[in-house]
PDB file of C-alpha atoms in Angstrom:
ATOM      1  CA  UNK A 207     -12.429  -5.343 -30.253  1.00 52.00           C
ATOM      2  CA  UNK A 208     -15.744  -3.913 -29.605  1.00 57.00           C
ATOM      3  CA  UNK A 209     -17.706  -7.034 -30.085  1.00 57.00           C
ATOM      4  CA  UNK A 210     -15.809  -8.435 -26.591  1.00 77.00           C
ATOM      5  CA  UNK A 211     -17.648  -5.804 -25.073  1.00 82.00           C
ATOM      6  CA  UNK A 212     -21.455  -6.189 -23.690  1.00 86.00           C
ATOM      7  CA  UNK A 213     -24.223  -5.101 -24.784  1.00 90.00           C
ATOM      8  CA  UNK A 214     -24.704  -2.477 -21.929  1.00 88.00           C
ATOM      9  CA  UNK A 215     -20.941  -1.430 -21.669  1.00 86.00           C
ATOM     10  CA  UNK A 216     -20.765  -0.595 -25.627  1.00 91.00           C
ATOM     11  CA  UNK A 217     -24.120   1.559 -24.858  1.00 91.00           C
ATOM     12  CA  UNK A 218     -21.974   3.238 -22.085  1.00 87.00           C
ATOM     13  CA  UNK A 219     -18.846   3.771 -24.108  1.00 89.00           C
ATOM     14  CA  UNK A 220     -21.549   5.095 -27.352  1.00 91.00           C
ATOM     15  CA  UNK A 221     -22.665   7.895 -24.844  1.00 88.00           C
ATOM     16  CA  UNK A 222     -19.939   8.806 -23.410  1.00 86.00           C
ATOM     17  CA  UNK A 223     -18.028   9.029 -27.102  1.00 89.00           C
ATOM     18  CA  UNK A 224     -21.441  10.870 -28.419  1.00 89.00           C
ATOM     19  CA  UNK A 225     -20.842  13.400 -25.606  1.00 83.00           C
ATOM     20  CA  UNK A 226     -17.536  13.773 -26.326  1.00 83.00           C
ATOM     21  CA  UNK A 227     -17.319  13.909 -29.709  1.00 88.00           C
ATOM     22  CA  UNK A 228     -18.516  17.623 -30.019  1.00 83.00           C
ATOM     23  CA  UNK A 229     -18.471  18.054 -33.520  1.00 87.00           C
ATOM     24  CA  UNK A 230     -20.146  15.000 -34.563  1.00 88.00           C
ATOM     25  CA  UNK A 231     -17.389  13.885 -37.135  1.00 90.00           C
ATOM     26  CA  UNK A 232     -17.326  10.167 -35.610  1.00 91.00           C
ATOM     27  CA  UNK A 233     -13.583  11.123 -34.544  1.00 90.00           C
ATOM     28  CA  UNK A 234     -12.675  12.412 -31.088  1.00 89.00           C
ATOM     29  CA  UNK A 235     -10.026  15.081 -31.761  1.00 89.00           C
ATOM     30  CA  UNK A 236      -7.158  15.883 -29.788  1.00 89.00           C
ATOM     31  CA  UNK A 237      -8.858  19.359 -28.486  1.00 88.00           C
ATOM     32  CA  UNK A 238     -12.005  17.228 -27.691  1.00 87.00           C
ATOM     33  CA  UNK A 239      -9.970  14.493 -25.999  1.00 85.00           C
ATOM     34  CA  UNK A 240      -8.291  17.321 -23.909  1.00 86.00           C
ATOM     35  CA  UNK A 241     -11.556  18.341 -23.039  1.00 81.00           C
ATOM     36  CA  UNK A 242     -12.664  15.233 -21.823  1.00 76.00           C
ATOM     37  CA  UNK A 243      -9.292  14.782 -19.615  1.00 79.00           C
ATOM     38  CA  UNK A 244      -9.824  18.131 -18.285  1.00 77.00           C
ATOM     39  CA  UNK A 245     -13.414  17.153 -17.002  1.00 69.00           C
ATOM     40  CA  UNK A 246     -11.740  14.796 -14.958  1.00 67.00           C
ATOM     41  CA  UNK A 247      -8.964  17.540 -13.563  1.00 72.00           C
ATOM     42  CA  UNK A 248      -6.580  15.996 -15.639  1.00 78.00           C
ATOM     43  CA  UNK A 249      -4.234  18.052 -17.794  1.00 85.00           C
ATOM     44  CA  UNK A 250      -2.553  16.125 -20.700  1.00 86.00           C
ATOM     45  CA  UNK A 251       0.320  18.072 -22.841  1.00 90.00           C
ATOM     46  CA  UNK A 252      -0.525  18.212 -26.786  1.00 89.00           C
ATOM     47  CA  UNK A 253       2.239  15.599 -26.782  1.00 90.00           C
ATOM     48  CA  UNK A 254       0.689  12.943 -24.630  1.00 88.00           C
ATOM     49  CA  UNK A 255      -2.533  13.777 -26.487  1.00 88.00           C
ATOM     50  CA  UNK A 256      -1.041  13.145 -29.890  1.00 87.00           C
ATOM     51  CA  UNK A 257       0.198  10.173 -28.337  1.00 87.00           C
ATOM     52  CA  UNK A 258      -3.223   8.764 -27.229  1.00 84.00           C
ATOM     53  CA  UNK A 259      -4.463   8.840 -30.664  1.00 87.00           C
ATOM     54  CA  UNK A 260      -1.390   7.088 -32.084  1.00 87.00           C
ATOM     55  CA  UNK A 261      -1.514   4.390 -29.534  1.00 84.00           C
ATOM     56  CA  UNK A 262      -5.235   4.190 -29.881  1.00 83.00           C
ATOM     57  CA  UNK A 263      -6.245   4.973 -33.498  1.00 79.00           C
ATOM     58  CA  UNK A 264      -2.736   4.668 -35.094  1.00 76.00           C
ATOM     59  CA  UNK A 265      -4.740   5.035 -38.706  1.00 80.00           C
ATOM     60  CA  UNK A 266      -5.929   8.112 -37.837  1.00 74.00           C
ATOM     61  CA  UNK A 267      -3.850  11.411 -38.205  1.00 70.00           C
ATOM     62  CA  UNK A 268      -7.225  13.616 -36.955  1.00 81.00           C
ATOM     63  CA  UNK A 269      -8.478  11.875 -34.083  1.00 89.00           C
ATOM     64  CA  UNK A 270      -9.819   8.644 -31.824  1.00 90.00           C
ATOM     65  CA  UNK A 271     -12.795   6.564 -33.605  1.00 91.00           C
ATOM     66  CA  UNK A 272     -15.164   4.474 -31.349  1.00 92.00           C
ATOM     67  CA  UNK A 273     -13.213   1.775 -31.735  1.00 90.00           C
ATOM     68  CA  UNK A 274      -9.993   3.505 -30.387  1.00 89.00           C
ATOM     69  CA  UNK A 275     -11.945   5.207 -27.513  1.00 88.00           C
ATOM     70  CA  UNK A 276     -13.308   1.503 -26.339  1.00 90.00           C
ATOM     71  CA  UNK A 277      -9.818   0.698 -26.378  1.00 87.00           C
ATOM     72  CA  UNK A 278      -9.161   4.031 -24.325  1.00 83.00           C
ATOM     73  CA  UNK A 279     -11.902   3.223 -21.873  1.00 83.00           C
ATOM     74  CA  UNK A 280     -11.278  -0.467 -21.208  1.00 83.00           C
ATOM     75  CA  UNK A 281      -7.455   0.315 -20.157  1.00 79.00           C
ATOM     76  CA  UNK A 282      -8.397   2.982 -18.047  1.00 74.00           C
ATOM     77  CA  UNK A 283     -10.916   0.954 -16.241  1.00 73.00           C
ATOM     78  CA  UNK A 284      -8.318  -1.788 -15.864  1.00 70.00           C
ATOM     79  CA  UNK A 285      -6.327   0.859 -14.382  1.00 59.00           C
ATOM     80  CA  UNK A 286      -8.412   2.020 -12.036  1.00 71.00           C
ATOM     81  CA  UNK A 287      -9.007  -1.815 -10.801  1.00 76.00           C
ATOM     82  CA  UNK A 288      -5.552  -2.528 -10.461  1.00 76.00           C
ATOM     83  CA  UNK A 289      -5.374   0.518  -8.096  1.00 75.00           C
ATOM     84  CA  UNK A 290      -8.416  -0.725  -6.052  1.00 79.00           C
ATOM     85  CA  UNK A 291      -6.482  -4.295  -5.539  1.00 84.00           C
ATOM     86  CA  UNK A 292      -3.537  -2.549  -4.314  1.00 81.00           C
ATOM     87  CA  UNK A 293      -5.307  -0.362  -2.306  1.00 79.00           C
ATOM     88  CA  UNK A 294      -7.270  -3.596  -0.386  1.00 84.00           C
ATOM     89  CA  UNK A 295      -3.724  -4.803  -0.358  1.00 85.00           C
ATOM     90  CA  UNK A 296      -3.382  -2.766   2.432  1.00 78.00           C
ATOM     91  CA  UNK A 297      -6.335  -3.094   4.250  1.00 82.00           C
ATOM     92  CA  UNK A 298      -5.772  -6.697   4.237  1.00 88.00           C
ATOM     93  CA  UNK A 299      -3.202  -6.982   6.470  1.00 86.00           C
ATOM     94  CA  UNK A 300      -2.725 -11.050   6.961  1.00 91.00           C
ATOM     95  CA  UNK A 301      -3.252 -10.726   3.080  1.00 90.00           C
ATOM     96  CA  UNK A 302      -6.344 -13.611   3.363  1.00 95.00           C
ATOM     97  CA  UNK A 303      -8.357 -12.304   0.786  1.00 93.00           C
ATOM     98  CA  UNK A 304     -10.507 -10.495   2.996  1.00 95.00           C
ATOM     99  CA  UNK A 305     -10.679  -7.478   5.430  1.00 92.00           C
ATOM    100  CA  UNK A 306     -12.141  -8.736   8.721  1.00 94.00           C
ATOM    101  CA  UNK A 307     -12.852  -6.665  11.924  1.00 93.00           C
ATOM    102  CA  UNK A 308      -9.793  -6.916  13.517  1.00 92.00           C
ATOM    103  CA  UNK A 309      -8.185  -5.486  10.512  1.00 90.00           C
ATOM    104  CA  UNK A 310     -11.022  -2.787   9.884  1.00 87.00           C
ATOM    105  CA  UNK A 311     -10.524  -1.595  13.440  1.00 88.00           C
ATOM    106  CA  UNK A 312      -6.431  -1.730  13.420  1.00 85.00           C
ATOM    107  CA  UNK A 313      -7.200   0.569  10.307  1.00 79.00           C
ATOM    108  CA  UNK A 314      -9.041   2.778  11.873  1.00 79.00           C
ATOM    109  CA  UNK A 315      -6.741   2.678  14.770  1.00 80.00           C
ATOM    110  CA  UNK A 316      -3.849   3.375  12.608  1.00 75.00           C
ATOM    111  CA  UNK A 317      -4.890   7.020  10.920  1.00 69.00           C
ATOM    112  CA  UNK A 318      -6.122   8.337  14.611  1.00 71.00           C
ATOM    113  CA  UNK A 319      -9.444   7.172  14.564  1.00 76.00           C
ATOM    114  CA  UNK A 320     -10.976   5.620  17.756  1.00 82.00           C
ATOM    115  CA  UNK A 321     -13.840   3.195  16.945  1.00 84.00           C
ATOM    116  CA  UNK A 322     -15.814   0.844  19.860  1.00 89.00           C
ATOM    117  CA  UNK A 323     -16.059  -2.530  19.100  1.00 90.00           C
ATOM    118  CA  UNK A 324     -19.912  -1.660  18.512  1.00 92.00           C
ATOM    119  CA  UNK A 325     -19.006   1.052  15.976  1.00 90.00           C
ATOM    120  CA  UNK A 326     -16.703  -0.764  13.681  1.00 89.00           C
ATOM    121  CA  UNK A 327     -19.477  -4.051  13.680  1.00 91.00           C
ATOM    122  CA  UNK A 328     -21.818  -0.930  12.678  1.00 91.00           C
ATOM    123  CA  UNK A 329     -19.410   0.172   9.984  1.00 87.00           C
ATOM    124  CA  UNK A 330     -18.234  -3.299   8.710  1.00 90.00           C
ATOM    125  CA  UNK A 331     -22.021  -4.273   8.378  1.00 89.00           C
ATOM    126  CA  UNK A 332     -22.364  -1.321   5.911  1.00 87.00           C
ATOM    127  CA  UNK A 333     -19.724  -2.299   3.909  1.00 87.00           C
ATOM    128  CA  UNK A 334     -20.231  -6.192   4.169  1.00 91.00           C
ATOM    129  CA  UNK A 335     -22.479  -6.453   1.209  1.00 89.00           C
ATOM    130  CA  UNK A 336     -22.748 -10.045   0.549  1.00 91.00           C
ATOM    131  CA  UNK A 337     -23.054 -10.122   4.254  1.00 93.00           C
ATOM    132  CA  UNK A 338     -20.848 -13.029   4.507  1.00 94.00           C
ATOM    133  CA  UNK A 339     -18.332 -11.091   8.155  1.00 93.00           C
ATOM    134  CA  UNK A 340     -15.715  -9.933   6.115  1.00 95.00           C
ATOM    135  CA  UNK A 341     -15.052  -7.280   3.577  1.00 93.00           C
ATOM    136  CA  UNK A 342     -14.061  -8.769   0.115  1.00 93.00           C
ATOM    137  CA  UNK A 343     -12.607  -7.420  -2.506  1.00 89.00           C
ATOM    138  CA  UNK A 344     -15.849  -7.450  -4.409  1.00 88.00           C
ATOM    139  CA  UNK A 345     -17.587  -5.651  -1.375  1.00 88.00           C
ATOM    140  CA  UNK A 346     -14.682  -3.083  -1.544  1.00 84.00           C
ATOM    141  CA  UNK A 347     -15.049  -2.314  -5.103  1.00 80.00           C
ATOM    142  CA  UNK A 348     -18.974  -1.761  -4.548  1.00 79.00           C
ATOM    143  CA  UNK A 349     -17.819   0.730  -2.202  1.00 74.00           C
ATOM    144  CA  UNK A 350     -16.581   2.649  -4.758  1.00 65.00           C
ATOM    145  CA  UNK A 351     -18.761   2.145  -7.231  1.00 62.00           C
ATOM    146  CA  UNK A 352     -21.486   3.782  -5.823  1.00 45.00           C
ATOM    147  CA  UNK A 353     -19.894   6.897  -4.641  1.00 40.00           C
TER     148      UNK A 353
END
């Protein structure tokens, strides 16, 4: 499982287990997995946590091993992308593939927000980051990446 991931990702996924993994055991518990949730203002019962380290490290009765938490970490990132395409679903109202100004500005239109022709060229050139006139779904993701 791990050895799909790159080089950089498994670095990523080795710090953020290290950081998590309080007590140094190799084994993120269920109090340390709560923990982690929590940092993100999410509040899983004992229940769902028990049920994260079944699902994820079903040989473990203590806790999720790196292996498990890559698992963890590559489904919530799918997640999270999943959300982002339905999301641009939206924006993209002839559903083309792309957002282009028209769109942008019917957007902006649409939750009370009254943008000049000049302003949304302003505001799509910002998000344009291949530069190419339209907003694709790659430029939409990089969006949100580097908030």
């Amino acid at each position: 499982m791990t050895t799909e991931l790159s080089k950089e990702k498994l670095e990523e996924y080795r710090s953020a287990f290290e950081m998590f993994d309080l007590n140094n055991n190799g084994l993120i518990t269920s109090d340390e997995l709560a923990s982690m949730f929590h940092n993100f203002q999410q509040f899983p019962t004992k229940e769902e946590l028990k049920s994260m380290i079944d699902n994820y490290d079903p040989n473990s009765q203590d806790g999720i091993n790196f292996e498990g938490f890559c698992k963890l970490m590559q489904r919530s990132e799918k997640l999270d992308t999943n959300e982002m395409k339905e999301a641009f679903s939206v924006f993209d109202q002839n559903h083309d593939g792309v957002i282009d100004q028209q769109e942008l500005h019917n957007l902006m239109k649409n939750i009370g927000e009254e943008f000049t022709e000049n302003q949304i060229a302003i505001l799509m050139n910002e998000i344009d980051f291949d530069k190419d006139g339209t907003i694709s779904f790659e430029d939409f993701k990089k969006l949100f990446e580097e908030k």
